[in-house]
Coordinates of C-alpha atoms and ligand atoms in Angstrom, one line a residue:
M243 CA -3.4 13.3 -14.3
K244 CA -3.5 12.7 -18.0
I245 CA -0.8 10.3 -19.2
N246 CA 0.0 9.7 -22.8
F247 CA 2.5 7.8 -24.8
L248 CA 3.7 9.3 -28.1
E249 CA 5.9 8.1 -30.9
L250 CA 9.3 9.7 -30.6
T251 CA 9.7 12.2 -33.5
K252 CA 11.9 15.1 -34.0
T253 CA 8.9 17.3 -33.4
T254 CA 8.2 16.5 -29.7
S255 CA 7.3 19.7 -28.2
D256 CA 5.6 20.8 -25.0
K257 CA 6.0 23.6 -22.3
A258 CA 8.6 21.4 -20.7
V259 CA 10.7 18.7 -22.3
V260 CA 12.5 16.2 -20.2
F261 CA 15.6 14.2 -21.1
L262 CA 17.3 11.3 -19.5
V263 CA 21.0 11.8 -19.0
G264 CA 23.4 9.0 -18.0
E265 CA 26.4 9.4 -15.7
D266 CA 28.5 10.2 -18.8
N267 CA 26.5 13.5 -19.0
K268 CA 26.1 12.8 -22.8
L269 CA 23.0 14.5 -24.4
S270 CA 20.6 12.5 -26.5
P271 CA 20.2 13.4 -30.1
E272 CA 16.8 15.1 -29.2
A273 CA 18.4 17.1 -26.5
K274 CA 21.3 18.0 -28.7
E275 CA 18.9 19.4 -31.3
I276 CA 17.2 21.7 -28.7
D277 CA 20.6 22.6 -27.4
K278 CA 21.7 23.8 -30.8
K279 CA 18.5 25.9 -31.3
A280 CA 19.1 27.5 -27.9
N281 CA 22.7 28.4 -28.7
G282 CA 24.3 25.7 -26.6
L283 CA 22.4 26.7 -23.4
I284 CA 22.0 23.1 -22.2
S285 CA 25.6 22.0 -22.8
K286 CA 26.9 25.2 -21.2
A287 CA 24.7 24.7 -18.2
I288 CA 26.0 21.2 -17.7
E289 CA 29.5 22.4 -18.0
N290 CA 29.0 25.2 -15.5
S291 CA 27.0 23.1 -13.0
N292 CA 27.9 20.0 -11.0
F293 CA 25.0 18.1 -12.5
S294 CA 26.2 14.5 -12.8
G295 CA 23.6 12.4 -14.4
K296 CA 23.5 10.3 -11.2
I297 CA 20.1 8.7 -10.7
G298 CA 17.4 11.1 -9.5
K299 CA 19.5 14.3 -10.0
F300 CA 17.8 17.2 -11.9
L301 CA 18.9 20.2 -13.8
A302 CA 16.1 22.5 -15.0
L303 CA 16.8 25.2 -17.6
N304 CA 14.7 28.1 -18.7
L305 CA 15.0 28.2 -22.5
A306 CA 15.2 31.3 -24.6
Q307 CA 12.2 32.7 -26.3
G308 CA 11.5 31.0 -29.6
A309 CA 12.9 27.7 -28.5
R310 CA 10.6 24.7 -28.9
A311 CA 9.8 24.6 -25.2
D312 CA 10.0 27.0 -22.2
F313 CA 11.8 24.5 -20.0
A314 CA 14.4 21.8 -20.6
I315 CA 14.8 19.4 -17.7
L316 CA 17.6 16.9 -17.5
V317 CA 17.1 13.9 -15.3
G318 CA 20.0 11.7 -14.2
I319 CA 19.4 8.0 -14.8
G320 CA 22.7 6.8 -13.5
K321 CA 24.5 3.8 -14.7
V322 CA 22.7 1.5 -17.0
K323 CA 23.6 -1.6 -14.9
D324 CA 21.9 -0.1 -11.8
I325 CA 18.6 0.6 -13.5
D326 CA 15.7 -1.6 -12.2
D327 CA 11.9 -1.4 -11.8
V328 CA 11.9 0.5 -8.6
S329 CA 14.6 3.0 -9.5
L330 CA 12.6 3.9 -12.7
E331 CA 9.4 4.3 -10.7
K332 CA 11.1 6.4 -8.2
L333 CA 12.6 8.5 -10.9
G334 CA 9.1 9.1 -12.2
G335 CA 7.9 10.0 -8.7
G336 CA 10.8 12.5 -8.2
L337 CA 10.1 14.0 -11.6
C338 CA 6.5 14.6 -10.6
A339 CA 7.6 16.6 -7.6
K340 CA 10.2 18.5 -9.6
L341 CA 7.7 19.5 -12.3
N342 CA 5.2 20.7 -9.6
N343 CA 7.9 22.7 -7.9
L344 CA 8.6 24.4 -11.2
R345 CA 4.8 25.0 -11.6
V346 CA 4.9 23.2 -15.0
K347 CA 1.4 22.2 -16.2
S348 CA 2.3 19.7 -18.9
A349 CA 5.6 18.0 -19.8
T350 CA 6.9 15.5 -22.3
L351 CA 9.7 13.1 -21.5
A352 CA 11.8 11.6 -24.3
V353 CA 12.9 8.0 -23.6
E354 CA 15.7 6.8 -25.9
S355 CA 16.7 3.2 -25.8
D356 CA 20.4 3.8 -25.6
K357 CA 19.9 5.2 -22.1
I358 CA 18.0 2.3 -20.7
G359 CA 19.8 -1.0 -21.3
E360 CA 18.2 -4.4 -20.7
I361 CA 14.8 -3.3 -19.3
G362 CA 14.0 -1.8 -22.6
S363 CA 12.6 1.7 -23.4
A364 CA 8.9 0.6 -23.5
N365 CA 9.1 -1.0 -20.0
A366 CA 11.1 2.0 -18.7
A367 CA 8.6 4.5 -20.1
A368 CA 5.7 2.6 -18.4
L369 CA 7.5 2.4 -15.1
I370 CA 8.5 6.0 -15.0
A371 CA 4.9 7.0 -15.9
N372 CA 3.5 4.7 -13.2
G373 CA 5.8 6.2 -10.6
L374 CA 4.8 9.7 -11.6
R375 CA 1.2 8.8 -11.4
L376 CA 1.6 7.3 -7.9
R377 CA 3.4 10.4 -6.7
S378 CA 0.8 12.7 -8.2
Y379 CA -1.8 11.3 -5.9
N380 CA -3.6 14.1 -4.0
F381 CA -6.4 13.8 -1.5
D382 CA -8.0 17.2 -2.0
K383 CA -11.7 16.6 -2.0
Y384 CA -12.4 18.6 1.2
F385 CA -10.8 21.8 0.0
T386 CA -13.5 24.3 -1.0
K387 CA -11.4 27.4 -1.6
K388 CA -7.8 26.5 -2.3
P389 CA -6.4 28.9 -4.9
D390 CA -5.1 27.3 -8.1
D391 CA -1.6 28.3 -7.5
E392 CA -1.5 26.2 -4.3
K393 CA -2.7 23.1 -6.1
P394 CA -0.3 20.8 -7.9
S395 CA 0.4 22.3 -11.3
L396 CA 1.1 19.2 -13.4
V397 CA -2.0 18.0 -15.1
S398 CA -0.7 16.2 -18.2
F399 CA 2.4 14.1 -18.8
S400 CA 3.5 12.5 -22.0
V401 CA 6.3 10.0 -22.7
A402 CA 7.7 10.0 -26.2
L403 CA 9.5 6.9 -27.4
K404 CA 10.0 4.6 -30.4
N405 CA 7.5 1.9 -29.3
A406 CA 4.7 4.0 -27.7
K407 CA 2.1 1.2 -28.2
E408 CA 4.1 -1.3 -26.2
A409 CA 4.7 1.2 -23.5
K410 CA 1.0 2.0 -23.2
K411 CA 0.3 -1.7 -22.8
G412 CA 2.8 -2.0 -20.1
Y413 CA 1.5 1.1 -18.4
D414 CA -2.1 -0.2 -18.4
S415 CA -1.2 -3.4 -16.6
L416 CA 0.8 -1.5 -14.0
S417 CA -2.1 0.9 -13.7
A418 CA -4.5 -1.8 -12.4
V419 CA -2.2 -2.2 -9.4
S420 CA -1.9 1.5 -8.9
D421 CA -5.7 1.8 -9.0
G422 CA -5.6 -0.5 -6.0
V423 CA -3.0 1.6 -4.2
V424 CA -5.0 4.7 -4.9
F425 CA -8.2 3.1 -3.6
T426 CA -6.4 2.1 -0.4
R427 CA -4.9 5.6 0.1
D428 CA -8.4 7.1 -0.4
L429 CA -10.0 4.8 2.2
V430 CA -7.2 5.4 4.7
S431 CA -7.3 9.2 4.2
E432 CA -11.0 9.6 4.7
P433 CA -12.0 10.8 8.2
A434 CA -13.8 8.5 10.6
N435 CA -17.1 10.4 10.3
I436 CA -17.2 9.3 6.7
I437 CA -15.6 5.9 6.8
N438 CA -17.1 3.7 9.6
P439 CA -17.7 0.0 9.6
E440 CA -20.9 0.3 7.6
T441 CA -19.7 2.7 5.0
L442 CA -16.4 0.8 4.6
A443 CA -18.4 -2.3 3.9
E444 CA -20.3 -0.4 1.2
E445 CA -17.0 0.6 -0.4
C446 CA -16.1 -3.1 -0.5
K447 CA -19.4 -3.8 -2.2
K448 CA -18.4 -1.5 -5.0
L449 CA -15.8 -4.1 -6.0
E450 CA -18.6 -6.4 -7.3
K451 CA -18.5 -4.6 -10.6
L452 CA -14.9 -5.9 -11.1
G453 CA -16.2 -9.5 -10.7
I454 CA -15.4 -9.9 -7.0
E455 CA -18.0 -11.7 -4.9
V456 CA -18.6 -9.6 -1.8
E457 CA -20.4 -11.0 1.3
V458 CA -21.1 -8.9 4.4
L459 CA -21.9 -10.3 7.8
G460 CA -23.5 -7.9 10.3
E461 CA -23.7 -8.2 14.1
E462 CA -26.6 -10.6 14.2
E463 CA -24.8 -13.1 11.9
M464 CA -21.6 -12.8 13.7
Y465 CA -23.3 -13.2 17.1
K466 CA -24.9 -16.4 15.8
L467 CA -21.4 -17.6 14.7
G468 CA -20.0 -16.8 18.1
F469 CA -17.6 -13.9 17.2
G470 CA -17.3 -12.8 20.8
A471 CA -13.8 -11.2 20.4
L472 CA -14.6 -9.0 17.4
L473 CA -18.1 -8.0 18.7
G474 CA -16.7 -7.1 22.1
V475 CA -14.5 -4.4 20.5
G476 CA -17.4 -2.9 18.5
Q477 CA -20.0 -3.0 21.3
G478 CA -19.4 0.6 22.4
S479 CA -20.0 2.0 19.0
A480 CA -23.2 3.4 17.5
T481 CA -22.2 1.8 14.2
E482 CA -22.6 -1.9 13.6
S483 CA -19.5 -4.0 13.3
Q484 CA -19.1 -5.9 10.0
L485 CA -17.1 -8.8 8.5
V486 CA -16.6 -8.5 4.8
I487 CA -15.5 -11.4 2.6
M488 CA -14.3 -10.6 -0.9
K489 CA -13.6 -13.5 -3.3
W490 CA -11.7 -13.3 -6.5
N491 CA -11.9 -16.5 -8.5
G492 CA -9.3 -15.8 -11.2
L493 CA -9.1 -19.5 -12.0
G494 CA -12.8 -19.6 -12.9
K495 CA -16.0 -20.1 -10.9
K496 CA -15.7 -23.9 -10.9
S497 CA -12.0 -24.0 -9.8
K498 CA -11.5 -26.0 -6.7
E499 CA -8.1 -24.7 -6.1
A500 CA -7.5 -23.5 -2.5
P501 CA -7.4 -19.7 -2.4
L502 CA -4.7 -17.4 -1.0
A503 CA -6.1 -15.5 1.9
F504 CA -5.6 -11.9 3.0
V505 CA -7.0 -10.7 6.3
G506 CA -7.1 -7.0 7.5
K507 CA -7.6 -5.1 10.7
G508 CA -10.3 -2.6 10.0
V509 CA -10.7 -0.4 13.1
T510 CA -12.3 2.6 11.5
F511 CA -11.4 4.6 14.6
D512 CA -9.5 3.6 17.7
T513 CA -10.1 5.7 20.7
G514 CA -8.7 2.9 22.8
G515 CA -12.1 2.3 24.2
I516 CA -12.4 2.5 28.1
S517 CA -8.6 2.2 28.2
I518 CA -8.8 5.5 26.4
K519 CA -5.8 7.0 24.4
P520 CA -4.4 10.4 25.2
S521 CA -6.0 13.1 23.1
G522 CA -2.8 14.4 21.5
G523 CA -2.5 12.7 18.1
M524 CA -5.7 10.6 18.6
E525 CA -6.9 11.8 15.2
E526 CA -4.3 9.5 13.6
M527 CA -6.4 6.6 14.7
K528 CA -8.7 7.2 11.7
W529 CA -6.1 5.1 9.8
D530 CA -6.3 2.2 12.1
M531 CA -8.3 0.5 9.3
G532 CA -5.1 0.5 7.2
G533 CA -4.7 -3.3 7.2
A534 CA -8.3 -3.7 5.9
G535 CA -7.6 -0.8 3.4
V536 CA -4.6 -2.8 2.0
V537 CA -6.7 -6.0 1.6
I538 CA -9.5 -4.1 -0.1
G539 CA -7.0 -2.3 -2.5
L540 CA -5.2 -5.6 -3.2
M541 CA -8.4 -7.3 -4.1
K542 CA -9.1 -4.4 -6.5
A543 CA -5.7 -4.8 -8.0
L544 CA -5.9 -8.5 -8.5
A545 CA -9.4 -8.3 -10.1
G546 CA -8.3 -5.2 -12.1
R547 CA -5.5 -7.1 -13.8
K548 CA -7.5 -10.3 -13.9
A549 CA -4.9 -12.2 -11.9
K550 CA -4.9 -16.0 -12.6
V551 CA -5.4 -16.9 -9.0
N552 CA -8.0 -17.6 -6.4
A553 CA -7.9 -15.1 -3.6
V554 CA -10.0 -14.2 -0.7
G555 CA -9.9 -11.0 1.3
V556 CA -11.5 -10.9 4.8
V557 CA -11.7 -7.6 6.7
G558 CA -13.0 -7.2 10.3
L559 CA -14.6 -3.7 10.6
V560 CA -15.3 -2.2 13.9
E561 CA -15.1 1.2 15.7
N562 CA -13.5 1.2 19.1
M563 CA -15.4 3.7 21.3
P564 CA -15.9 4.3 25.0
S565 CA -19.5 4.4 26.0
G566 CA -22.1 3.0 28.3
T567 CA -22.2 -0.2 26.3
A568 CA -18.4 -0.4 25.8
Q569 CA -16.4 -3.4 26.9
R570 CA -14.6 -3.0 30.2
P571 CA -11.0 -3.9 31.1
G572 CA -11.2 -7.3 32.8
D573 CA -14.1 -8.6 30.7
V574 CA -13.8 -12.1 29.5
V575 CA -15.0 -12.9 25.9
K576 CA -15.3 -16.1 24.0
S577 CA -13.8 -16.0 20.5
Y578 CA -15.1 -17.8 17.4
S579 CA -12.4 -20.4 17.9
G580 CA -13.9 -21.3 21.3
Q581 CA -10.9 -20.0 23.2
T582 CA -11.6 -17.4 25.9
I583 CA -9.8 -14.1 26.3
E584 CA -9.5 -11.8 29.3
V585 CA -9.5 -8.3 27.9
L586 CA -7.1 -6.4 30.2
N587 CA -6.7 -3.4 27.9
T588 CA -9.4 -2.3 25.5
D589 CA -6.8 -0.5 23.4
A590 CA -5.3 -3.8 22.4
E591 CA -8.3 -4.3 20.2
G592 CA -6.9 -5.1 16.8
R593 CA -5.8 -8.6 17.8
L594 CA -9.3 -9.3 19.1
V595 CA -10.8 -8.4 15.7
L596 CA -8.2 -10.4 13.9
A597 CA -8.7 -13.4 16.2
D598 CA -12.2 -14.0 14.9
A599 CA -11.4 -13.0 11.3
L600 CA -8.4 -15.3 11.1
W601 CA -10.3 -18.3 12.6
Y602 CA -13.1 -17.7 10.1
T603 CA -10.8 -17.5 7.2
Q604 CA -8.9 -20.6 8.1
K605 CA -12.1 -22.6 8.8
H606 CA -14.1 -21.6 5.8
F607 CA -11.5 -21.4 3.1
K608 CA -8.7 -23.8 4.0
P609 CA -6.4 -21.4 2.2
K610 CA -2.9 -22.1 0.8
F611 CA -1.7 -19.4 3.1
I612 CA -3.0 -16.5 5.2
V613 CA -1.3 -13.1 5.2
D614 CA -2.8 -10.6 7.7
L615 CA -2.1 -6.9 7.8
A616 CA -2.7 -4.6 10.8
T617 CA -1.7 -1.3 12.3
L618 CA -1.3 -3.4 15.4
T619 CA 1.2 -2.0 17.8
G620 CA 3.0 1.3 18.6
A621 CA 5.9 -0.9 19.6
I622 CA 6.7 -1.8 16.0
V623 CA 7.3 1.8 15.2
V624 CA 9.7 2.0 18.1
A625 CA 11.5 -1.2 16.9
L626 CA 11.6 -0.5 13.1
G627 CA 10.7 3.1 12.5
T628 CA 8.7 4.1 9.5
S629 CA 10.6 2.4 6.6
R630 CA 9.9 -1.2 7.3
A631 CA 6.9 -3.3 8.4
G632 CA 7.3 -6.0 11.0
L633 CA 7.0 -9.6 9.6
F634 CA 6.1 -12.6 11.8
S635 CA 5.5 -16.0 10.3
N636 CA 5.2 -19.7 11.2
D637 CA 6.5 -20.6 7.7
D638 CA 10.1 -19.9 6.6
K639 CA 9.3 -20.2 2.9
L640 CA 6.4 -17.8 3.0
A641 CA 8.5 -15.4 5.1
E642 CA 11.4 -15.5 2.6
Q643 CA 9.0 -14.9 -0.3
I644 CA 7.6 -11.8 1.4
F645 CA 11.0 -10.5 2.4
K646 CA 12.4 -10.9 -1.2
T647 CA 9.3 -9.4 -2.8
G648 CA 9.5 -6.4 -0.4
S649 CA 13.0 -5.6 -1.4
K650 CA 12.2 -6.0 -5.1
I651 CA 9.2 -3.6 -5.0
G652 CA 10.6 -1.1 -2.5
E653 CA 8.3 -2.0 0.4
D654 CA 10.7 -3.5 2.9
V655 CA 9.9 -5.8 5.8
W656 CA 11.9 -7.2 8.7
R657 CA 11.2 -10.5 10.3
L658 CA 10.9 -10.7 14.1
P659 CA 10.8 -13.9 16.1
L660 CA 7.9 -16.0 17.5
A661 CA 8.7 -18.3 20.4
E662 CA 7.4 -20.1 23.5
V663 CA 8.9 -17.5 25.9
Y664 CA 6.8 -14.7 24.4
D665 CA 3.8 -16.9 24.1
K666 CA 3.8 -17.5 27.9
Q667 CA 3.5 -13.8 28.4
I668 CA -0.2 -13.9 27.3
N669 CA -1.4 -16.6 29.6
S670 CA -4.2 -15.3 31.8
D671 CA -5.1 -16.2 35.4
I672 CA -8.7 -16.6 34.6
A673 CA -9.1 -17.4 30.9
D674 CA -7.2 -19.2 28.0
M675 CA -5.3 -16.0 27.3
Q676 CA -5.1 -12.3 28.0
N677 CA -4.9 -9.6 25.3
I678 CA -1.7 -7.9 26.5
G679 CA 1.6 -9.2 27.7
K680 CA 2.4 -9.4 31.4
D681 CA 4.7 -6.4 31.1
R682 CA 5.5 -3.9 28.3
E683 CA 8.4 -6.0 26.9
A684 CA 8.4 -7.1 23.2
G685 CA 4.9 -5.6 22.6
S686 CA 4.8 -6.4 18.9
I687 CA 5.9 -9.9 19.4
T688 CA 3.3 -10.7 22.2
A689 CA 0.7 -9.2 19.8
A690 CA 1.8 -11.6 17.1
Q691 CA 1.9 -14.5 19.5
F692 CA -1.7 -13.7 20.3
L693 CA -2.7 -13.9 16.6
Q694 CA -0.8 -17.2 16.2
R695 CA -3.1 -18.8 18.7
F696 CA -5.8 -18.3 16.1
V697 CA -4.1 -20.1 13.2
N698 CA -3.4 -23.8 13.2
N699 CA -1.9 -25.8 10.4
V700 CA -1.7 -23.1 7.7
P701 CA 1.3 -21.1 6.5
W702 CA 0.7 -17.7 8.0
A703 CA 2.4 -14.4 8.0
H704 CA 1.5 -11.3 9.9
L705 CA 2.6 -7.8 8.8
D706 CA 2.5 -5.1 11.5
I707 CA 2.2 -2.0 9.3
A708 CA 1.7 0.6 12.1
G709 CA 4.9 2.4 11.0
V710 CA 4.3 2.4 7.3
A711 CA 0.6 2.7 6.6
W712 CA 0.8 6.5 7.0
S713 CA 3.6 8.9 6.3
K714 CA 4.1 12.4 7.8
K715 CA 6.4 13.3 5.0
D716 CA 6.5 13.0 1.2
S717 CA 8.3 10.0 -0.2
E718 CA 9.4 9.1 -3.7
L719 CA 6.2 7.3 -4.7
A720 CA 3.7 8.9 -2.3
P721 CA 2.9 12.3 -1.0
K722 CA 2.4 12.5 2.8
G723 CA -0.7 10.7 4.1
G724 CA -1.9 7.2 3.5
T725 CA 0.8 5.3 1.6
G726 CA -1.0 2.2 0.4
Y727 CA 2.0 0.2 1.6
G728 CA 1.4 -3.5 1.1
V729 CA -0.8 -3.5 -2.0
R730 CA 2.2 -3.6 -4.4
L731 CA 4.1 -6.0 -2.2
L732 CA 1.3 -8.6 -2.0
N733 CA 0.3 -8.1 -5.6
R734 CA 3.8 -8.9 -6.6
L735 CA 4.0 -11.9 -4.2
V736 CA 1.0 -13.3 -5.9
A737 CA 2.3 -12.6 -9.4
D738 CA 5.8 -14.0 -8.8
Y739 CA 5.1 -17.1 -6.8
Y740 CA 1.4 -18.1 -7.0
E741 CA 0.0 -17.3 -10.3
T742 CA -0.4 -20.1 -12.7
G743 CA 0.8 -19.9 -16.2
K744 CA 3.8 -17.7 -15.2
Ligands
LIG1039 N1 -3.9 1.0 16.7 C1 -3.0 0.9 17.8 C2 -1.6 0.7 17.4 C3 -1.0 1.9 16.8 C4 -0.3 2.8 17.5 C5 -1.0 2.1 15.4 C6 0.3 3.9 16.9 C7 -0.5 3.2 14.8 C8 0.2 4.1 15.6 C9 -3.4 -0.4 18.6 O1 -4.7 -0.7 18.7 C10 -3.0 -0.1 20.0 O2 -3.5 0.8 20.6 N2 -2.0 -0.9 20.5 C11 -1.5 -0.7 21.9 C12 -1.3 -2.1 22.5 C13 -1.0 -2.0 23.9 C14 -2.3 -1.5 24.7 C15 -0.6 -3.4 24.4 C16 -0.2 0.0 21.7 O3 0.6 -0.2 20.8 O4 0.1 0.9 22.6
LIG1040 ZN1 -5.8 0.3 20.2
LIG1041 ZN1 -5.8 -0.1 17.0

């Protein structure tokens, strides 16, 4: 998608011109001019329709021949006092879908300051364009013969406003974060014959060109360290398990400041192992590396916008396969922390991977906090559905920051409890703990309790993103498929609370 910012002049012209209309239904001077040339077509259409100018409403009009454009599209922007970052991004996303439905190839949106209010027209233009870009994401690399008329039509989008330069600057800084989101979506969308632990580690390596230090531990190194929990999960796979450590030293190479740590579950395919999953829907388990995908995309975003922060991303990459070398239900493994685990169900593998990755992160980096992300349990989808991630934390302040940032950015979370009664559920008869609860109750919580046994005195939050990492239907800022949920949330958490000089 080509995105441009142009100075607003009376000569803005394109195949489609788009205008913002407030709830008062008043046309802007630009729109009025087009209306005049088209013999009042736009104002009559408003009169004869129930278009209201409410946020996200559209009215598309075919203009007469000889008019400056073929289409005029009115977009409701609602009440000035209700406009915020997310509503503008979503407006851009909705506009993208609308323009594609109309089969428009290129369009220009006029943004006039009187419609925007406090946020300012440059900011608004940047946010709308960013939303449009996120929604225009399309994972189409495997189509070899899709006809053009079935592909998205929109290839170029311009925003015309008074201060185009400022808008372009704003857009560029939002773009770095969206690049991270897009990277995550790409990784999550790739099938498991393309993305396996080794190829995913190679994708992480590509971040070196942004100034991120990338270290990869293979099976031999992890064996020496004693990563019995993570290695047990990968032992049935023909591909080697990996631990990837990505460091962004935004405060300079010499800075001694403790980093923020992000840890991701990267199961590139989860068959369930010997506790094998039913075949229906198993293909979805290609996105069981979604947590790792978010951590990788987040590192890209932070480096891309040169965030003034030290951050480390650690991802445990494994493939959970049944085979002659696979781990069996009932096996006992020794984790990197020294604690032993009875593996009663090989499909509860994510927590085993995270156990070693969390312990490693805590031990080697003594971070300010650890946030882990994982498509950890089906139970979280039962509890919260597909619009919120589950949040678990040992630290009220961190939990509150994540909750607030989620609402601000449109990636909501909901906190669930951790407590002794749940913790008892994972005591084992023959080892320090077992990897599933004694019954099926509170499955997401017992999973989180398991993780908590691998963090000590560090503020920690766990996001169970099983319901939100992938979407079966289009949403305002993402077409169906990998959502990249979490990249924008954590990037904003860093920016709003942890970046120096802000
Ligand atoms: N990757 C799955 C969780 C999952 C399920 C993610 C559905 C996305 C959609 C995880 O490894 C798993 O299989 N969890 C089990 C745990 C159970 C065996 C205690 C589950 O949720 O059923
Ligand atoms: Zn599983
Ligand atoms: Zn899994």
